[in-house]
Each structure stands twice: as structure tokens, then as C-alpha cells.
Coordinates of C-alpha atoms and ligand atoms in Angstrom, one line a residue:
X189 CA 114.4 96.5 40.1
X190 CA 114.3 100.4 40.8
X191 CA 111.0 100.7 41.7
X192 CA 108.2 98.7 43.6
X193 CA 104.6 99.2 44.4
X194 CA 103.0 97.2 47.3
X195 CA 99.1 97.7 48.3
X196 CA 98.4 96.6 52.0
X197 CA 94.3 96.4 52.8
X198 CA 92.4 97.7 56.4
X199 CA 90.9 95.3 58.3
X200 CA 87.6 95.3 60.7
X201 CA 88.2 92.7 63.7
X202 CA 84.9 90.6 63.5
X203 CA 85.5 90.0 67.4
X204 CA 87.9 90.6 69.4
X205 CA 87.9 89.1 72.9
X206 CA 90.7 90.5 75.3
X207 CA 91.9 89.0 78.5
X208 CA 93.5 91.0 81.4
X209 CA 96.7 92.9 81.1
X210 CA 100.1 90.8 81.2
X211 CA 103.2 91.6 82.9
X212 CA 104.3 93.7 79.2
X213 CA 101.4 95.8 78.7
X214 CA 100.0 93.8 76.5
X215 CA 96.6 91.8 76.3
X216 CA 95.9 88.1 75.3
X217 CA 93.2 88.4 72.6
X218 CA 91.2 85.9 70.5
X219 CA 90.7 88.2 67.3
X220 CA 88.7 87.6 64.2
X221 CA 91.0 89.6 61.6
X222 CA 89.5 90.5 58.4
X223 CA 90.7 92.6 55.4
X224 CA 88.6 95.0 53.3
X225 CA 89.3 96.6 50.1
X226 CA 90.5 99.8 51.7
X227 CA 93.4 100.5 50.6
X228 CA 97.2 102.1 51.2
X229 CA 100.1 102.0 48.6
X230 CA 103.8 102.1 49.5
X231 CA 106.3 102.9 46.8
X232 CA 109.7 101.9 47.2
X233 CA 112.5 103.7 45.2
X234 CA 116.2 103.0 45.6
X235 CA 118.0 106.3 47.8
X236 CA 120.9 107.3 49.5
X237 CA 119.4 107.6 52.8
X238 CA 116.5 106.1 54.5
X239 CA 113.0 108.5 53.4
X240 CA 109.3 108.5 54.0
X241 CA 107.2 110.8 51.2
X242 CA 103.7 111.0 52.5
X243 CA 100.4 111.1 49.8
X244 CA 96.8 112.1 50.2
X245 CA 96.3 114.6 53.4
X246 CA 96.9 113.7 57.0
X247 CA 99.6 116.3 57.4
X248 CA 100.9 116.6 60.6
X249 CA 98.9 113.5 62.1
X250 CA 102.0 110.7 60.6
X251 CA 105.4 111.1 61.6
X252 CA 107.7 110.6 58.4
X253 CA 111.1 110.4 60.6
X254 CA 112.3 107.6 61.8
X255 CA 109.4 106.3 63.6
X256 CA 107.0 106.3 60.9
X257 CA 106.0 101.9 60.9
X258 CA 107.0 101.9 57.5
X259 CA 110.6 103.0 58.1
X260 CA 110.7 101.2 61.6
X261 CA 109.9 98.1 58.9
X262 CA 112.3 99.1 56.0
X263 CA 115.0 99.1 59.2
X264 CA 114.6 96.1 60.5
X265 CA 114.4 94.0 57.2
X266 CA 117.9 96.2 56.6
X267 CA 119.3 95.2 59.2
X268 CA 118.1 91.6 59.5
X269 CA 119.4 91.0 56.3
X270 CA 122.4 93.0 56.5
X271 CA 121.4 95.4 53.6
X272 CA 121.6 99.0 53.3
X273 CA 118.2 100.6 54.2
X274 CA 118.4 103.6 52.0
X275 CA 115.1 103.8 50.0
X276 CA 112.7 105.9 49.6
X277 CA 109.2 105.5 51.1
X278 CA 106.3 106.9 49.6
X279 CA 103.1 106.3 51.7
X280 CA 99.3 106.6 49.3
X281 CA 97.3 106.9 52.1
X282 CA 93.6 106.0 51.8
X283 CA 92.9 104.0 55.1
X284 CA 92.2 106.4 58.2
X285 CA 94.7 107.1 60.6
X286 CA 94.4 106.2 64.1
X287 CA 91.0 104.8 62.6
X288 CA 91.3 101.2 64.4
X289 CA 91.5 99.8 61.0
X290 CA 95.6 99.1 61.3
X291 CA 96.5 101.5 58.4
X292 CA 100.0 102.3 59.7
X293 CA 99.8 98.3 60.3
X294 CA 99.3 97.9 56.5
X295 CA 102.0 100.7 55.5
X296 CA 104.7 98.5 57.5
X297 CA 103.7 95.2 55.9
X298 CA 103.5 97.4 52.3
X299 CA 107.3 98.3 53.1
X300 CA 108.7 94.8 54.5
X301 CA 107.4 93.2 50.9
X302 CA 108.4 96.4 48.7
X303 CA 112.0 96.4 50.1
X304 CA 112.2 92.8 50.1
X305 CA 111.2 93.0 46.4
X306 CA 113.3 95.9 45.4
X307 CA 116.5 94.7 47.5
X308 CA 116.3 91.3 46.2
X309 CA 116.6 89.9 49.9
X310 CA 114.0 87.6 49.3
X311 CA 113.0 86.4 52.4
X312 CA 111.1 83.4 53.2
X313 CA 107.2 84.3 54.1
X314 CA 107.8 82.9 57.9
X315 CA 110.6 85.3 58.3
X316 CA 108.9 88.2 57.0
X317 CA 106.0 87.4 59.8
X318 CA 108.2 87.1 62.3
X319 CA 109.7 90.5 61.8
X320 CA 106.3 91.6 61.0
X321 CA 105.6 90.7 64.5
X322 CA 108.2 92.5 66.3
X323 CA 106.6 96.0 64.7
X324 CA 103.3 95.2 65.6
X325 CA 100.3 93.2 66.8
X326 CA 98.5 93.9 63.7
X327 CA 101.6 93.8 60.9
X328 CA 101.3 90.1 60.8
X329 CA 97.6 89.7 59.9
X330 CA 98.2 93.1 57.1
X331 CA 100.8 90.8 55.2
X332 CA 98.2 87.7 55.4
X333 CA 95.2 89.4 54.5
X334 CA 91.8 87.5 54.4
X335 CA 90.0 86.3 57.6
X336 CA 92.2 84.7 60.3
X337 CA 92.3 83.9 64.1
X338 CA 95.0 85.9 66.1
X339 CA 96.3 84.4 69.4
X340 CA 98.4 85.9 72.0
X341 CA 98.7 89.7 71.6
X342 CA 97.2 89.1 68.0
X343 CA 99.8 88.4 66.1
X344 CA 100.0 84.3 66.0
X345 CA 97.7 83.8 62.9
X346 CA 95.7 81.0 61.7
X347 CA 93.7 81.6 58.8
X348 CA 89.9 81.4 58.9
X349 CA 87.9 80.1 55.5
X350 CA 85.6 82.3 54.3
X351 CA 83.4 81.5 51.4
X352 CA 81.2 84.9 51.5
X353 CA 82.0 88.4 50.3
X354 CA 80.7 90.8 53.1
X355 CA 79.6 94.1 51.8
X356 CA 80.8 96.5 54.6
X357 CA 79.8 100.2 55.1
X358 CA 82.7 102.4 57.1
X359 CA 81.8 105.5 59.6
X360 CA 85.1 107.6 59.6
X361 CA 85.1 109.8 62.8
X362 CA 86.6 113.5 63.4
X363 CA 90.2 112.5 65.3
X364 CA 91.4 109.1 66.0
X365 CA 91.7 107.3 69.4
X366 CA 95.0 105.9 70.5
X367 CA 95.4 102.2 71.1
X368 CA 96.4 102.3 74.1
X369 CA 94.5 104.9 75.8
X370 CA 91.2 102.1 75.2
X371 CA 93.4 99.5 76.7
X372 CA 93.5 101.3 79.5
X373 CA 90.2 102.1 79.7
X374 CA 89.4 98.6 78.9
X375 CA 91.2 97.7 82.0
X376 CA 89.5 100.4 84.1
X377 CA 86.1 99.0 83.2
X378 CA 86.6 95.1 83.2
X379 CA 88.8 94.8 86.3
X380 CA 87.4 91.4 86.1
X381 CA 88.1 90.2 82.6
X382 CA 88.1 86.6 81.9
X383 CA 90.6 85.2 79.6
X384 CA 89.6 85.5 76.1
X385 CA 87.6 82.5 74.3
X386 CA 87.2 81.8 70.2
X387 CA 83.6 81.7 68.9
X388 CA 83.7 78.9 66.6
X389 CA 79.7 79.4 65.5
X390 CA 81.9 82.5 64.1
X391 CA 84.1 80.0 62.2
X392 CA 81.7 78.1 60.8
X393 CA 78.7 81.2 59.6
X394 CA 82.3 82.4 57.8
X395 CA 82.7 78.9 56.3
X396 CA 79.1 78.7 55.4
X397 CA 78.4 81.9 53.7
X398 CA 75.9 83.5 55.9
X399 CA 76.1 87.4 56.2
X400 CA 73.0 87.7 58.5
X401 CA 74.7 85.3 60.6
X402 CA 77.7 86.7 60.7
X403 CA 76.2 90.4 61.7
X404 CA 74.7 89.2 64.4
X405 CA 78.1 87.1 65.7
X406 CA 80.2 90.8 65.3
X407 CA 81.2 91.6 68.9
X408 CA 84.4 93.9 69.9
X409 CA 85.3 93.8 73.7
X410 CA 87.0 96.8 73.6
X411 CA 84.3 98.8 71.9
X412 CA 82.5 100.1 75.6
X413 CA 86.0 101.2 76.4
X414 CA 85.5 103.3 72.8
X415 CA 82.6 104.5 73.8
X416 CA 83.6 106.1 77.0
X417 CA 86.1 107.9 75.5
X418 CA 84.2 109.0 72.4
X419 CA 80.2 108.8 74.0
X420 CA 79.1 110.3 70.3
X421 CA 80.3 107.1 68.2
X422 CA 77.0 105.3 70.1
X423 CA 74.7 107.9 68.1
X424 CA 77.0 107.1 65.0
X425 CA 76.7 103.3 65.6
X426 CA 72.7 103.7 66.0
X427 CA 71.9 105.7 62.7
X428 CA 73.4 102.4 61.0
X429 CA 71.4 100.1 63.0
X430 CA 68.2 102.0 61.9
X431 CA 69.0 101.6 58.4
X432 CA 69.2 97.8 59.2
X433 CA 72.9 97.0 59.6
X434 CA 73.1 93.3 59.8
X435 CA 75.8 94.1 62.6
X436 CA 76.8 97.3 63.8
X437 CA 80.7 97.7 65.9
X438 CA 83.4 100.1 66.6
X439 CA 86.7 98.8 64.7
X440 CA 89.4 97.3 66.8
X441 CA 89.6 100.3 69.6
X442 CA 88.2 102.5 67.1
X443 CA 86.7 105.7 66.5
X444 CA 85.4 104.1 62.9
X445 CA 82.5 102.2 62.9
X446 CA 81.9 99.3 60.7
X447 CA 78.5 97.9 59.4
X448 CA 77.8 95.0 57.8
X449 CA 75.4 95.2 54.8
X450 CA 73.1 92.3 53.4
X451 CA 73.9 93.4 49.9
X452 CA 75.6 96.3 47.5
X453 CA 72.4 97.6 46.9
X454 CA 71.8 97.7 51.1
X455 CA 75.3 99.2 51.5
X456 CA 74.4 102.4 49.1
X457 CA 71.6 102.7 51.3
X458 CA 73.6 102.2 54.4
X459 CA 75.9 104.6 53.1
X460 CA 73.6 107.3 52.6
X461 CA 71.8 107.4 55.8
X462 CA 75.2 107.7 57.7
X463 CA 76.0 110.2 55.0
X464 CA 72.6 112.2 55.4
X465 CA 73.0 112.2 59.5
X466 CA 75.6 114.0 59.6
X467 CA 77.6 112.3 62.3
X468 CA 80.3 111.3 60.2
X469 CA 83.6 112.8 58.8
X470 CA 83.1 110.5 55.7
X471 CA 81.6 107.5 54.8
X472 CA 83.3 104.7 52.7
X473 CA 82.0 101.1 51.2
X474 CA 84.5 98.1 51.0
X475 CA 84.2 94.5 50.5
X476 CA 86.0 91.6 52.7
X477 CA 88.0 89.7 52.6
X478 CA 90.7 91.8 50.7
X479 CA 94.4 89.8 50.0
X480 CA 97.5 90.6 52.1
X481 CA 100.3 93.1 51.0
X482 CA 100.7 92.2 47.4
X483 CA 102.9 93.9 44.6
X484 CA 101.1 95.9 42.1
Ligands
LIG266 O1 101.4 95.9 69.0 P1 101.1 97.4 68.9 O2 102.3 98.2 68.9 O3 100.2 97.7 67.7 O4 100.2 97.8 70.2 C1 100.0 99.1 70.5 C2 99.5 99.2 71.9 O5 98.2 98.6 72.1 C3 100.4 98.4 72.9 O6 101.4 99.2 73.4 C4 99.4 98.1 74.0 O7 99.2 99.3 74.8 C5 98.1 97.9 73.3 N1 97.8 96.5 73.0 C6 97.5 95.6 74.0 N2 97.3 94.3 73.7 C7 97.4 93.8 72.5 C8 97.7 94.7 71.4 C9 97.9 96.0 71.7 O8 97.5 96.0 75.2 N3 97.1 92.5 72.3

């Protein structure tokens, strides 16, 4: 094989409960994890050396040395399975950076299956998770697609059925937020956290099919922390709620905002009144759940 295309989707976390900080840095979470047709494409192509070839804007906002995710991903299946990890890497971005919607997430799962494929290492699916894991809370869940239950930091999966296509309407901000700047901020302003709990009424409005339900069960802990940091997302996340949003949230730790529409039709008007108030960078429709990194 001397060439391989892998699509990885963006995913909206449907609720994310975090705990306090642990001993690493890290937080426990209970996340709802769910893909949406949003799209990045990796391209693998056989090389002497190790290369990432960015696509579609974003200059200067992606490193493309070595700590790009996707070569931190193409390494450590290299050396894992003692191959050479000269390829080259080229990234079709569509899914916002530092958007909260695990795009670099998706372009490290995109290169653990495209290098796989095009190195013939074939590695078992568990494996692939597991090294998944070590890049990333998120890397796991962009290989799985669909809905599923993180535990831990996020990255122990169970998968959640889901017998409804959600028709989701996406906010993209000016800038991005960093990850762990809304930790932090999430620590500052819930000194007291709890541990974090499941919803299973969640669960079971997924299993059932019930959009309206489902809107009204969104909930992101770390989206005050979001807020205080970016105090003009609430304005965003209002307009939406206006147009009748079934559920209105920041993504993950943001600075998108994600709104759940009751159908395409409420969507296109979704869309256009985020459009027409002017708050957003751009505004983009997508449909949930989306599949996991799969070769195009
Ligand atoms: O796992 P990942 O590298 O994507 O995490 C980025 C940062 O987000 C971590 O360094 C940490 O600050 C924060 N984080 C966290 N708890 C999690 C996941 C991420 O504190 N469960």
C-alpha cells in the first residue's frame, strides 16, 4: 500500500461531570462522548523521514514538528511495533483547532489507523486504544466514534446505544481556549467538587430516541469555567437559546458552542440566527453520532 486516507470525526461531550484534581493533574470525569460529522482527513504516504503537511488554513496555530498529535501518534505505533516511522503526514483540517471539539484528538487517531494500514503492522483494536490512550484523554473515544461513557481521565470507554440522529448546530469562536487553562479555572471555582456521577436518564433518552430529552439532559461542568475566561460565549450561547435550541452548551472546555436542533429544517434556522448575530467566527451543521477513524 503506498498510500492511505483515514477520516477521524469531532465530538460534542453531551455531559461531562469532573471530580477534583488528582495527584497527576489530571481529573476523574464521567463523559458522555459523541461524534459528529465534522470532519479531519489524514493522508499517509510512505517517506524517508517522519513529516507533517498541513491542509485548509490554521497557519501558525498547529505545530507540524515533532509534537504535532499526529506525529507523536505515527511515533509511538513506530516504535511499539518496531517499524520505521518515516511517512508523511498530511493533515485536511476541517474541525476547529483548540475548538473543544478534540480535532488534534481525531488527527492522532486518523494517523494510528493510516500507518497501521499503510505499514501493514496490523494491530489488534485493543492495542491501538491503549496507545491511543497514552497521547490523549480524547484519542481513545476519536478511534471509537459514536456515543460512549468515558471513565477515569476520559479515556476508559464503554459505548453508549444510541438509536437517534441529533441534528447539531456548531458556534465557532475567534481563538481557541487551552485545556488546561479551564481546568484550572475549573479548580479555582469548584474548590468543592464532588466526585463525578453518570446520568443514566442520559443513557436511556439516547437509547430511546428522544432529542427534546436529550437537550434538556446536555450539561458540561467545565462550561462556567469557559465562561470566565471567554464572558462573550454566554451572549453566543443565548442567541441559540432564543432560536429554541433544544439544549444549548459550550463543547468540552470550549470556546465552540454546540446546539441541539429538533430537526434539519430547525438547524437551518438555528444556523442562521447565529449567523445573522454576528457573534460567531462561523457557523457549521453536523449530525451525531459519526463512526470512529475509518479508511476512506
Ligand atoms: O489528555 P490530554 O493531553 O488531552 O489533556 C490535556 C490537559 O487537560 C491535561 O494536561 C490536563 O491539564 C487537562 N485534563 C484534565 N483531566 C482530564 C483530561 C484533561 O485535567 N480528565
Amino acid at each position: 500500500m503506498n498510500r492511505v486516507t483515514v477520516r477521524a470525526s469531532a465530538k460534542v461531550n453531551l455531559r461531562l461531570s469532573v471530580g477534583p484534581p488528582r495527584a497527576d493533574g489530571y481529573h476523574d470525569v464521567v463523559n458522555v462522548l459523541h461524534a459528529v460529522s465534522l470532519f479531519d482527513e489524514v493522508t499517509a504516504t510512505p517517506a524517508a523521514e517522519l513529516r507533517i503537511v498541513l491542509d485548509g488554513g490554521y497557519p501558525g496555530q498547529i505545530p507540524t514538528g515533532a509534537d504535532n498529535l499526529a506525529a507523536r501518534a505515527a511515533r509511538a505505533l513506530a516504535a511499539h511495533t518496531g517499524t520505521d516511522p518515516g511517512v508523511t503526514l498530511r493533515i485536511r483540517k476541517r474541525i476547529p483547532v483548540a475548538g473543544g471539539m478534540a480535532g488534534g484528538s481525531a488527527d492522532a487517531a486518523a494517523a494510528l489507523v493510516a500507518c497501521d494500514a499503510l505499514w501493514g503492522t496490523g494491530l489488534a483494536r485493543a492495542d491501538l486504544l491503549g496507545l491511543a490512550g497514552g497521547l490523549g484523554s480524547d484519542v481513545p473515544f476519536a478511534l471509537l466514534g459514536g456515543t460512549a461513557v468515558g471513565h477515569g481521565r476520559g479515556d476508559r470507554l464503554t459505548p453508549v446505544p444510541t438509536h437517534v440522529r441529533l441534528p447539531w448546530v456548531f458556534g465557532l469562536a475567534d481563538g481557541g481556549l487551552s485545556t488546561p487553562a479551564v481546568y484550572t479555572e475549573y479548580d479555582r471555582l469548584r474548590a468543592d467538587a464532588p466526585p463525578p456521577s453518570a446520568d443514566d436518564e442520559l443513557s436511556r433518552a439516547l437509547a430511546c430516541g428522544d432529542p427534546g430529552v436529550v437537550g434538556k439532559l446536555l450539561a458540561n461542568d467545565l462550561q462556567d469555567a469557559a465562561l470566565g475566561l471567554r464572558p462573550d460565549l454566554a451572549r453566543t450561547l443565548d442567541v441559540g437559546r432564543r432560536a429554541g435550541a433544544l439544549g444549548a452548551l459550550v463543547s468540552g472546555s470550549g470556546p465552540t458552542c454546540a446546539f441541539l436542533a429538533e430537526s434539519a429544517e430547525h438547524a437551518d434556522r438555528l444556523h442562521a440566527a447565529l449567523t445573522a448575530s454576528g457573534r460567531c467566527r462561523a457557523v457549521v451543521r453536523a449530525d451525531g453520532p459519526a463512526p470512529g477513524a475509518t479508511i476512506v
